Coordinates of C-alpha atoms in Angstrom, one line a residue:
M1 CA -15.3 3.4 -18.8
T2 CA -14.9 6.1 -21.4
E3 CA -13.7 5.2 -24.9
S4 CA -9.9 5.8 -25.3
S5 CA -8.3 7.6 -28.2
A6 CA -5.0 5.9 -27.4
P7 CA -3.6 3.1 -29.5
P8 CA -4.1 -0.4 -28.2
F9 CA -1.5 -1.9 -26.0
L10 CA 0.7 -4.3 -27.9
Y11 CA 0.9 -7.7 -26.2
P12 CA 3.6 -9.9 -27.7
P13 CA 2.7 -13.6 -28.2
G14 CA 2.7 -15.5 -24.9
S15 CA 2.9 -12.3 -22.9
P16 CA 2.6 -13.0 -19.1
L17 CA 1.4 -9.4 -18.5
M18 CA -2.1 -9.7 -17.2
H19 CA -5.3 -7.7 -17.7
P20 CA -7.3 -6.6 -14.7
P21 CA -9.2 -7.5 -12.6
L22 CA -6.6 -9.4 -10.6
A23 CA -7.9 -12.0 -8.2
L24 CA -5.7 -12.7 -5.1
S25 CA -7.1 -15.7 -3.3
A26 CA -5.9 -17.6 -0.2
S27 CA -4.3 -14.4 1.1
R28 CA -3.0 -13.9 4.6
M29 CA -2.3 -10.4 5.7
Y30 CA -0.7 -9.1 8.9
G31 CA -1.0 -5.4 9.7
F32 CA 0.9 -3.1 12.0
W33 CA 0.2 0.6 12.5
A34 CA 3.4 2.6 13.1
K35 CA 3.4 6.2 14.0
G36 CA 5.2 8.5 11.6
D37 CA 5.4 12.3 11.2
V38 CA 2.6 14.3 9.4
P39 CA 4.9 17.0 7.9
R40 CA 7.2 14.3 6.4
L41 CA 4.2 12.3 5.1
Q42 CA 2.6 15.4 3.6
A43 CA 5.9 16.3 2.0
S44 CA 6.1 12.8 0.4
V45 CA 2.5 13.1 -0.8
D46 CA 3.1 16.6 -2.1
G47 CA 6.1 15.4 -4.1
T48 CA 4.1 12.6 -5.8
L49 CA 0.3 12.7 -5.9
N50 CA 0.0 16.5 -5.5
A51 CA 2.8 17.2 -7.9
A52 CA 1.0 15.2 -10.6
A53 CA -2.4 16.7 -9.7
A54 CA -1.3 20.1 -11.0
G55 CA -3.7 22.0 -8.8
R56 CA -6.8 20.2 -10.0
M57 CA -7.1 18.3 -6.7
H58 CA -5.1 18.1 -3.4
F59 CA -4.4 15.1 -1.3
K60 CA -4.1 15.6 2.4
V61 CA -2.6 13.2 4.9
L62 CA -5.2 12.3 7.6
G63 CA -2.8 11.5 10.5
P64 CA 0.6 10.2 11.4
Y65 CA -0.2 6.5 11.5
V66 CA 1.1 4.4 8.6
L67 CA -0.1 0.8 8.1
L68 CA 2.6 -1.7 7.4
T69 CA 1.2 -4.9 5.9
F70 CA 2.8 -8.3 5.1
T71 CA 0.6 -10.2 2.7
E72 CA 1.2 -13.7 1.5
V73 CA -1.0 -14.4 -1.6
G74 CA -1.5 -18.1 -2.2
H75 CA -3.2 -17.9 -5.6
A76 CA -2.9 -14.8 -7.9
N77 CA -4.4 -14.7 -11.3
S78 CA -6.2 -12.5 -13.8
T79 CA -10.0 -13.0 -14.2
D80 CA -9.8 -12.0 -17.9
P81 CA -10.8 -15.2 -19.7
I82 CA -7.7 -15.3 -21.9
D83 CA -5.3 -14.6 -19.1
E84 CA -7.0 -16.9 -16.6
A85 CA -6.4 -19.8 -18.9
K86 CA -2.6 -19.1 -18.8
G87 CA -2.2 -20.0 -15.1
W88 CA -1.6 -18.5 -11.7
G89 CA 1.2 -17.6 -9.3
R90 CA 2.1 -16.8 -5.7
E91 CA 3.5 -13.6 -4.3
T92 CA 4.3 -11.8 -1.1
D93 CA 3.7 -8.1 -0.8
I94 CA 5.0 -5.7 1.9
V95 CA 3.3 -2.3 1.7
T96 CA 3.3 1.0 3.6
W97 CA -0.2 2.5 3.4
V98 CA -0.8 6.2 4.0
L99 CA -4.4 7.3 4.4
V100 CA -5.3 10.5 2.5
A101 CA -8.3 12.6 1.6
R102 CA -8.8 14.1 -1.8
I103 CA -10.1 17.6 -2.0
D104 CA -11.0 18.8 -5.5
A105 CA -10.1 22.4 -6.6
G106 CA -12.5 25.0 -5.2
K107 CA -13.8 22.6 -2.5
H108 CA -13.2 22.4 1.2
S109 CA -14.5 18.9 2.0
P110 CA -13.1 15.6 0.7
S111 CA -14.7 14.0 -2.3
A112 CA -13.0 10.7 -1.5
F113 CA -10.6 8.9 0.9
Y114 CA -7.9 6.6 -0.3
A115 CA -5.2 4.2 0.9
Y116 CA -2.0 5.3 -0.8
P117 CA 0.7 2.6 -1.1
M118 CA 3.7 4.8 -0.8
H119 CA 6.2 1.9 -0.8
I120 CA 5.8 -1.7 -1.9
W121 CA 8.2 -4.6 -2.0
V122 CA 7.5 -8.0 -3.6
D123 CA 9.3 -11.3 -3.9
D124 CA 8.1 -12.2 -7.4
C125 CA 9.1 -10.6 -10.7
M126 CA 5.7 -10.9 -12.5
A127 CA 3.9 -9.4 -9.5
L128 CA 6.3 -6.5 -9.8
I129 CA 5.8 -6.0 -13.5
N130 CA 2.0 -6.4 -13.5
G131 CA 1.5 -4.1 -10.5
R132 CA 3.7 -1.3 -11.9
E133 CA 2.5 -1.5 -15.5
L134 CA -1.2 -1.8 -14.8
F135 CA -1.8 0.5 -11.9
G136 CA 1.5 2.2 -11.0
Y137 CA 2.2 0.3 -7.8
P138 CA 5.8 1.5 -6.8
K139 CA 7.0 -2.1 -6.4
Y140 CA 10.6 -3.1 -5.8
E141 CA 12.4 -6.5 -5.4
C142 CA 12.8 -8.0 -2.0
T143 CA 13.4 -11.1 0.1
C144 CA 11.2 -11.5 3.1
K145 CA 10.0 -13.8 5.9
I146 CA 6.5 -14.3 7.2
P147 CA 5.5 -16.9 9.8
A148 CA 3.7 -20.0 8.7
P149 CA -0.1 -20.0 9.0
D150 CA -0.2 -22.2 12.0
A151 CA 2.8 -20.6 13.7
G152 CA 2.9 -17.7 16.1
A153 CA 2.9 -14.3 14.4
T154 CA 6.5 -13.5 15.1
G155 CA 9.6 -12.9 13.1
F156 CA 8.6 -10.7 10.1
R157 CA 11.6 -9.7 8.0
L158 CA 12.2 -7.5 4.9
A159 CA 15.4 -7.0 2.9
A160 CA 15.3 -5.0 -0.3
K161 CA 17.7 -4.6 -3.2
G162 CA 19.2 -1.1 -3.4
F163 CA 22.2 1.0 -2.5
Q164 CA 23.5 1.4 1.1
P165 CA 25.3 3.7 1.5
F166 CA 25.2 6.0 -1.5
A167 CA 28.8 5.9 -2.8
E168 CA 30.6 5.4 -6.2
T169 CA 32.0 2.2 -4.8
T170 CA 28.7 0.7 -3.5
E171 CA 27.4 -2.3 -5.5
L172 CA 23.6 -2.9 -5.8
A173 CA 22.7 -5.6 -3.3
M174 CA 20.1 -6.9 -0.8
H175 CA 20.2 -5.1 2.6
P176 CA 17.9 -5.4 5.6
L177 CA 15.3 -2.7 5.8
L178 CA 12.9 -3.6 8.6
E179 CA 11.8 -6.3 11.1
V180 CA 8.7 -6.7 13.2
D181 CA 8.8 -8.9 16.3
A182 CA 6.6 -9.7 19.3
L183 CA 8.0 -8.8 22.7
D184 CA 5.9 -11.4 24.5
T185 CA 5.3 -14.6 22.5
S186 CA 3.2 -16.1 25.2
L187 CA 0.2 -13.9 24.6
Q188 CA -2.6 -15.2 22.3
S189 CA -4.3 -13.5 19.4
E190 CA -8.0 -12.9 19.7
R191 CA -10.2 -14.3 16.9
L192 CA -13.3 -12.3 15.9
L193 CA -16.2 -13.7 13.9
D194 CA -17.8 -10.4 12.8
A195 CA -16.1 -8.1 10.3
G196 CA -18.0 -5.1 11.8
A197 CA -16.7 -5.8 15.2
W198 CA -13.1 -6.2 13.9
R199 CA -13.4 -2.9 12.1
S200 CA -14.7 -1.1 15.2
R201 CA -11.9 -2.5 17.4
Q202 CA -9.3 -1.4 14.9
L203 CA -10.7 2.2 14.9
Q204 CA -11.0 2.1 18.7
A205 CA -7.4 1.1 19.1
L206 CA -6.2 3.9 16.8
R207 CA -8.4 6.5 18.4
S208 CA -6.8 5.7 21.8
D209 CA -3.9 7.9 20.6
P210 CA -5.1 11.5 20.6
D211 CA -2.6 12.2 17.7
F212 CA -4.3 9.6 15.5
W213 CA -6.3 12.3 13.6
A214 CA -4.5 15.4 12.3
A215 CA -6.9 16.5 9.5
D216 CA -10.1 18.6 9.9
P217 CA -12.2 17.0 12.7
A218 CA -15.3 17.4 10.6
W219 CA -14.0 14.8 8.2
Q220 CA -13.5 12.0 10.7
T221 CA -17.1 10.7 10.7
D222 CA -17.1 10.2 6.9
F223 CA -13.6 8.6 7.1
E224 CA -14.7 6.1 9.7
Q225 CA -17.7 5.1 7.5
W226 CA -15.3 4.6 4.6
F227 CA -12.7 2.7 6.6
S228 CA -13.0 -1.0 6.0
F229 CA -9.4 -2.0 5.4
P230 CA -8.5 -4.0 3.3
A231 CA -11.7 -3.3 1.3
V232 CA -10.8 0.3 0.4
D233 CA -10.1 2.3 -2.7
Q234 CA -6.4 2.8 -3.5
V235 CA -4.7 5.7 -5.3
F236 CA -1.6 5.5 -7.4
L237 CA 0.8 7.7 -9.3
K238 CA 1.4 6.0 -12.6
Q239 CA 4.2 7.4 -14.8
L240 CA 6.7 6.4 -17.4
P241 CA 9.9 8.3 -18.1
D242 CA 11.1 9.3 -21.6
A243 CA 14.5 8.0 -22.8
S244 CA 16.3 10.9 -21.1
G245 CA 14.7 10.2 -17.8
Q246 CA 13.9 13.9 -17.4
Y247 CA 10.3 14.0 -18.6
A248 CA 7.2 11.8 -18.2
V249 CA 5.8 10.4 -21.5
Y250 CA 2.8 9.4 -19.3
Q251 CA 1.8 10.7 -15.9
A252 CA -1.6 10.1 -14.3
L253 CA -3.4 9.6 -11.0
I254 CA -5.1 6.2 -11.0
T255 CA -7.6 4.8 -8.5
A256 CA -8.7 1.2 -8.2
P257 CA -11.0 -0.6 -5.8
A258 CA -9.9 -3.5 -3.6
R259 CA -12.9 -5.7 -3.1
V260 CA -13.0 -8.5 -0.5
K261 CA -14.6 -11.6 -1.9
A262 CA -14.5 -13.8 1.1
M263 CA -13.0 -13.8 4.6
S264 CA -12.0 -17.0 6.4
G265 CA -10.4 -15.5 9.5
L266 CA -10.0 -12.3 11.5
W267 CA -7.7 -11.8 14.4
L268 CA -6.5 -9.0 16.7
L269 CA -2.9 -9.5 17.7
P270 CA -1.5 -8.6 21.1
D271 CA -0.3 -5.0 21.2
T272 CA 3.2 -6.1 22.1
Y273 CA 5.0 -5.8 18.8
Q274 CA 7.9 -3.5 17.8
L275 CA 9.3 -2.4 14.5
K276 CA 13.0 -2.0 13.9
L277 CA 13.9 0.2 10.9
H278 CA 17.4 0.2 9.4
E279 CA 19.1 3.0 7.6
F280 CA 18.9 2.3 3.9
A281 CA 19.9 5.1 1.4
S282 CA 17.6 3.7 -1.4
F283 CA 14.6 3.5 1.0
P284 CA 14.9 6.3 3.5
L285 CA 11.6 5.6 5.4
H286 CA 12.7 7.8 8.2
H287 CA 12.4 10.7 5.8
T288 CA 9.4 9.6 3.6
L289 CA 7.3 8.3 6.4
G290 CA 8.8 9.9 9.5
W291 CA 9.4 6.6 11.2
G292 CA 12.4 6.5 13.6
L293 CA 15.6 4.6 12.8
G294 CA 15.9 1.8 15.3
I295 CA 13.2 0.3 17.4
Q296 CA 9.7 1.8 17.9
P297 CA 6.3 0.4 19.0
V298 CA 3.4 -0.6 16.6
H299 CA -0.3 -0.6 17.4
A300 CA -3.6 -2.1 16.5
C301 CA -2.0 -5.2 15.1
F302 CA -4.1 -7.7 13.2
R303 CA -4.3 -10.7 10.8
V304 CA -6.8 -11.3 8.1
D305 CA -7.3 -14.4 6.0
F306 CA -9.2 -13.5 2.9
D307 CA -9.8 -13.6 -0.9
F308 CA -9.8 -10.2 -2.7
E309 CA -9.8 -8.6 -6.1
V310 CA -8.3 -5.4 -7.5
G311 CA -10.5 -4.1 -10.2
D312 CA -9.9 -2.0 -13.3
G313 CA -8.1 1.3 -12.6
T314 CA -9.8 4.6 -13.3
V315 CA -7.8 7.7 -14.4
V316 CA -8.9 10.6 -12.3
W317 CA -6.3 13.0 -13.7
D318 CA -4.0 12.7 -16.7
N319 CA -1.1 15.2 -16.4
T320 CA 0.7 14.1 -19.5
A321 CA -0.4 17.0 -21.7
S322 CA 1.0 20.4 -20.9
H323 CA -2.0 21.4 -18.8
G324 CA -3.3 17.9 -18.0
V325 CA -6.4 16.1 -19.4
E326 CA -9.3 15.6 -17.0
T327 CA -11.3 12.4 -17.5

């Protein structure tokens, strides 16, 4: 890490804001791949990551599939000695992950692949604050439902706080955003003992749709060597507005590694799930992701029980100065 010329961050006494790395143990993640629309996804990436990159690098969407994950974290804490002594918490995170390649200016091949968390909802205030302030996770408040560990993987629910519809008379409130349900609850999930086999089966299921890959075919081999979700590098747009809300007093592209520390269970779920998306003005996923309103299938569904850690973030481009500051 390079020495910073910035002033130290001022932590008030007893601040619950944590330093990274963040350890998220006893985690249970369910994943569902839902087909979106590449032009809409690319427009969303252009309006966030690429707008902040200021031409120094370009992020390209790899294909239409977006991974929707529901993750229940049983024990979340900072591994910084001072913060670890303060205590720990629980949280549930629902994320839409878009897979992107980074192409640096003047290059034609990717220098890296990332999972971009375009949308995130959490049920805990401190998880929201820590994620936003440390990394730039775009977290919003929600209520949600995830099946119990020993129950069937059915009945996933997400409601978020926002405006629906946009109108002067609309009060901020919780509204349903999406649900995921199994069409046939009699089918059993398949438990795998080998992470490599689980990874291969995920890729095989995605490849079964010829539209899975939309980027340069020459990149696909490197991508598949990189793909080891959830142990992948993440990329974020971290920014803070000025008091007018018109300008960013800080705007940067941040990357951070997600490292799996231990896995206690890997399952492939039956390919019989469906996603229902509701119209929601504050979270128009049919525009940002290209999902359809109403019911649509999901594919390559899975469950992972694991412990993981999100390490220190790295600034790959600081766009705060008039022409950006490369680090």
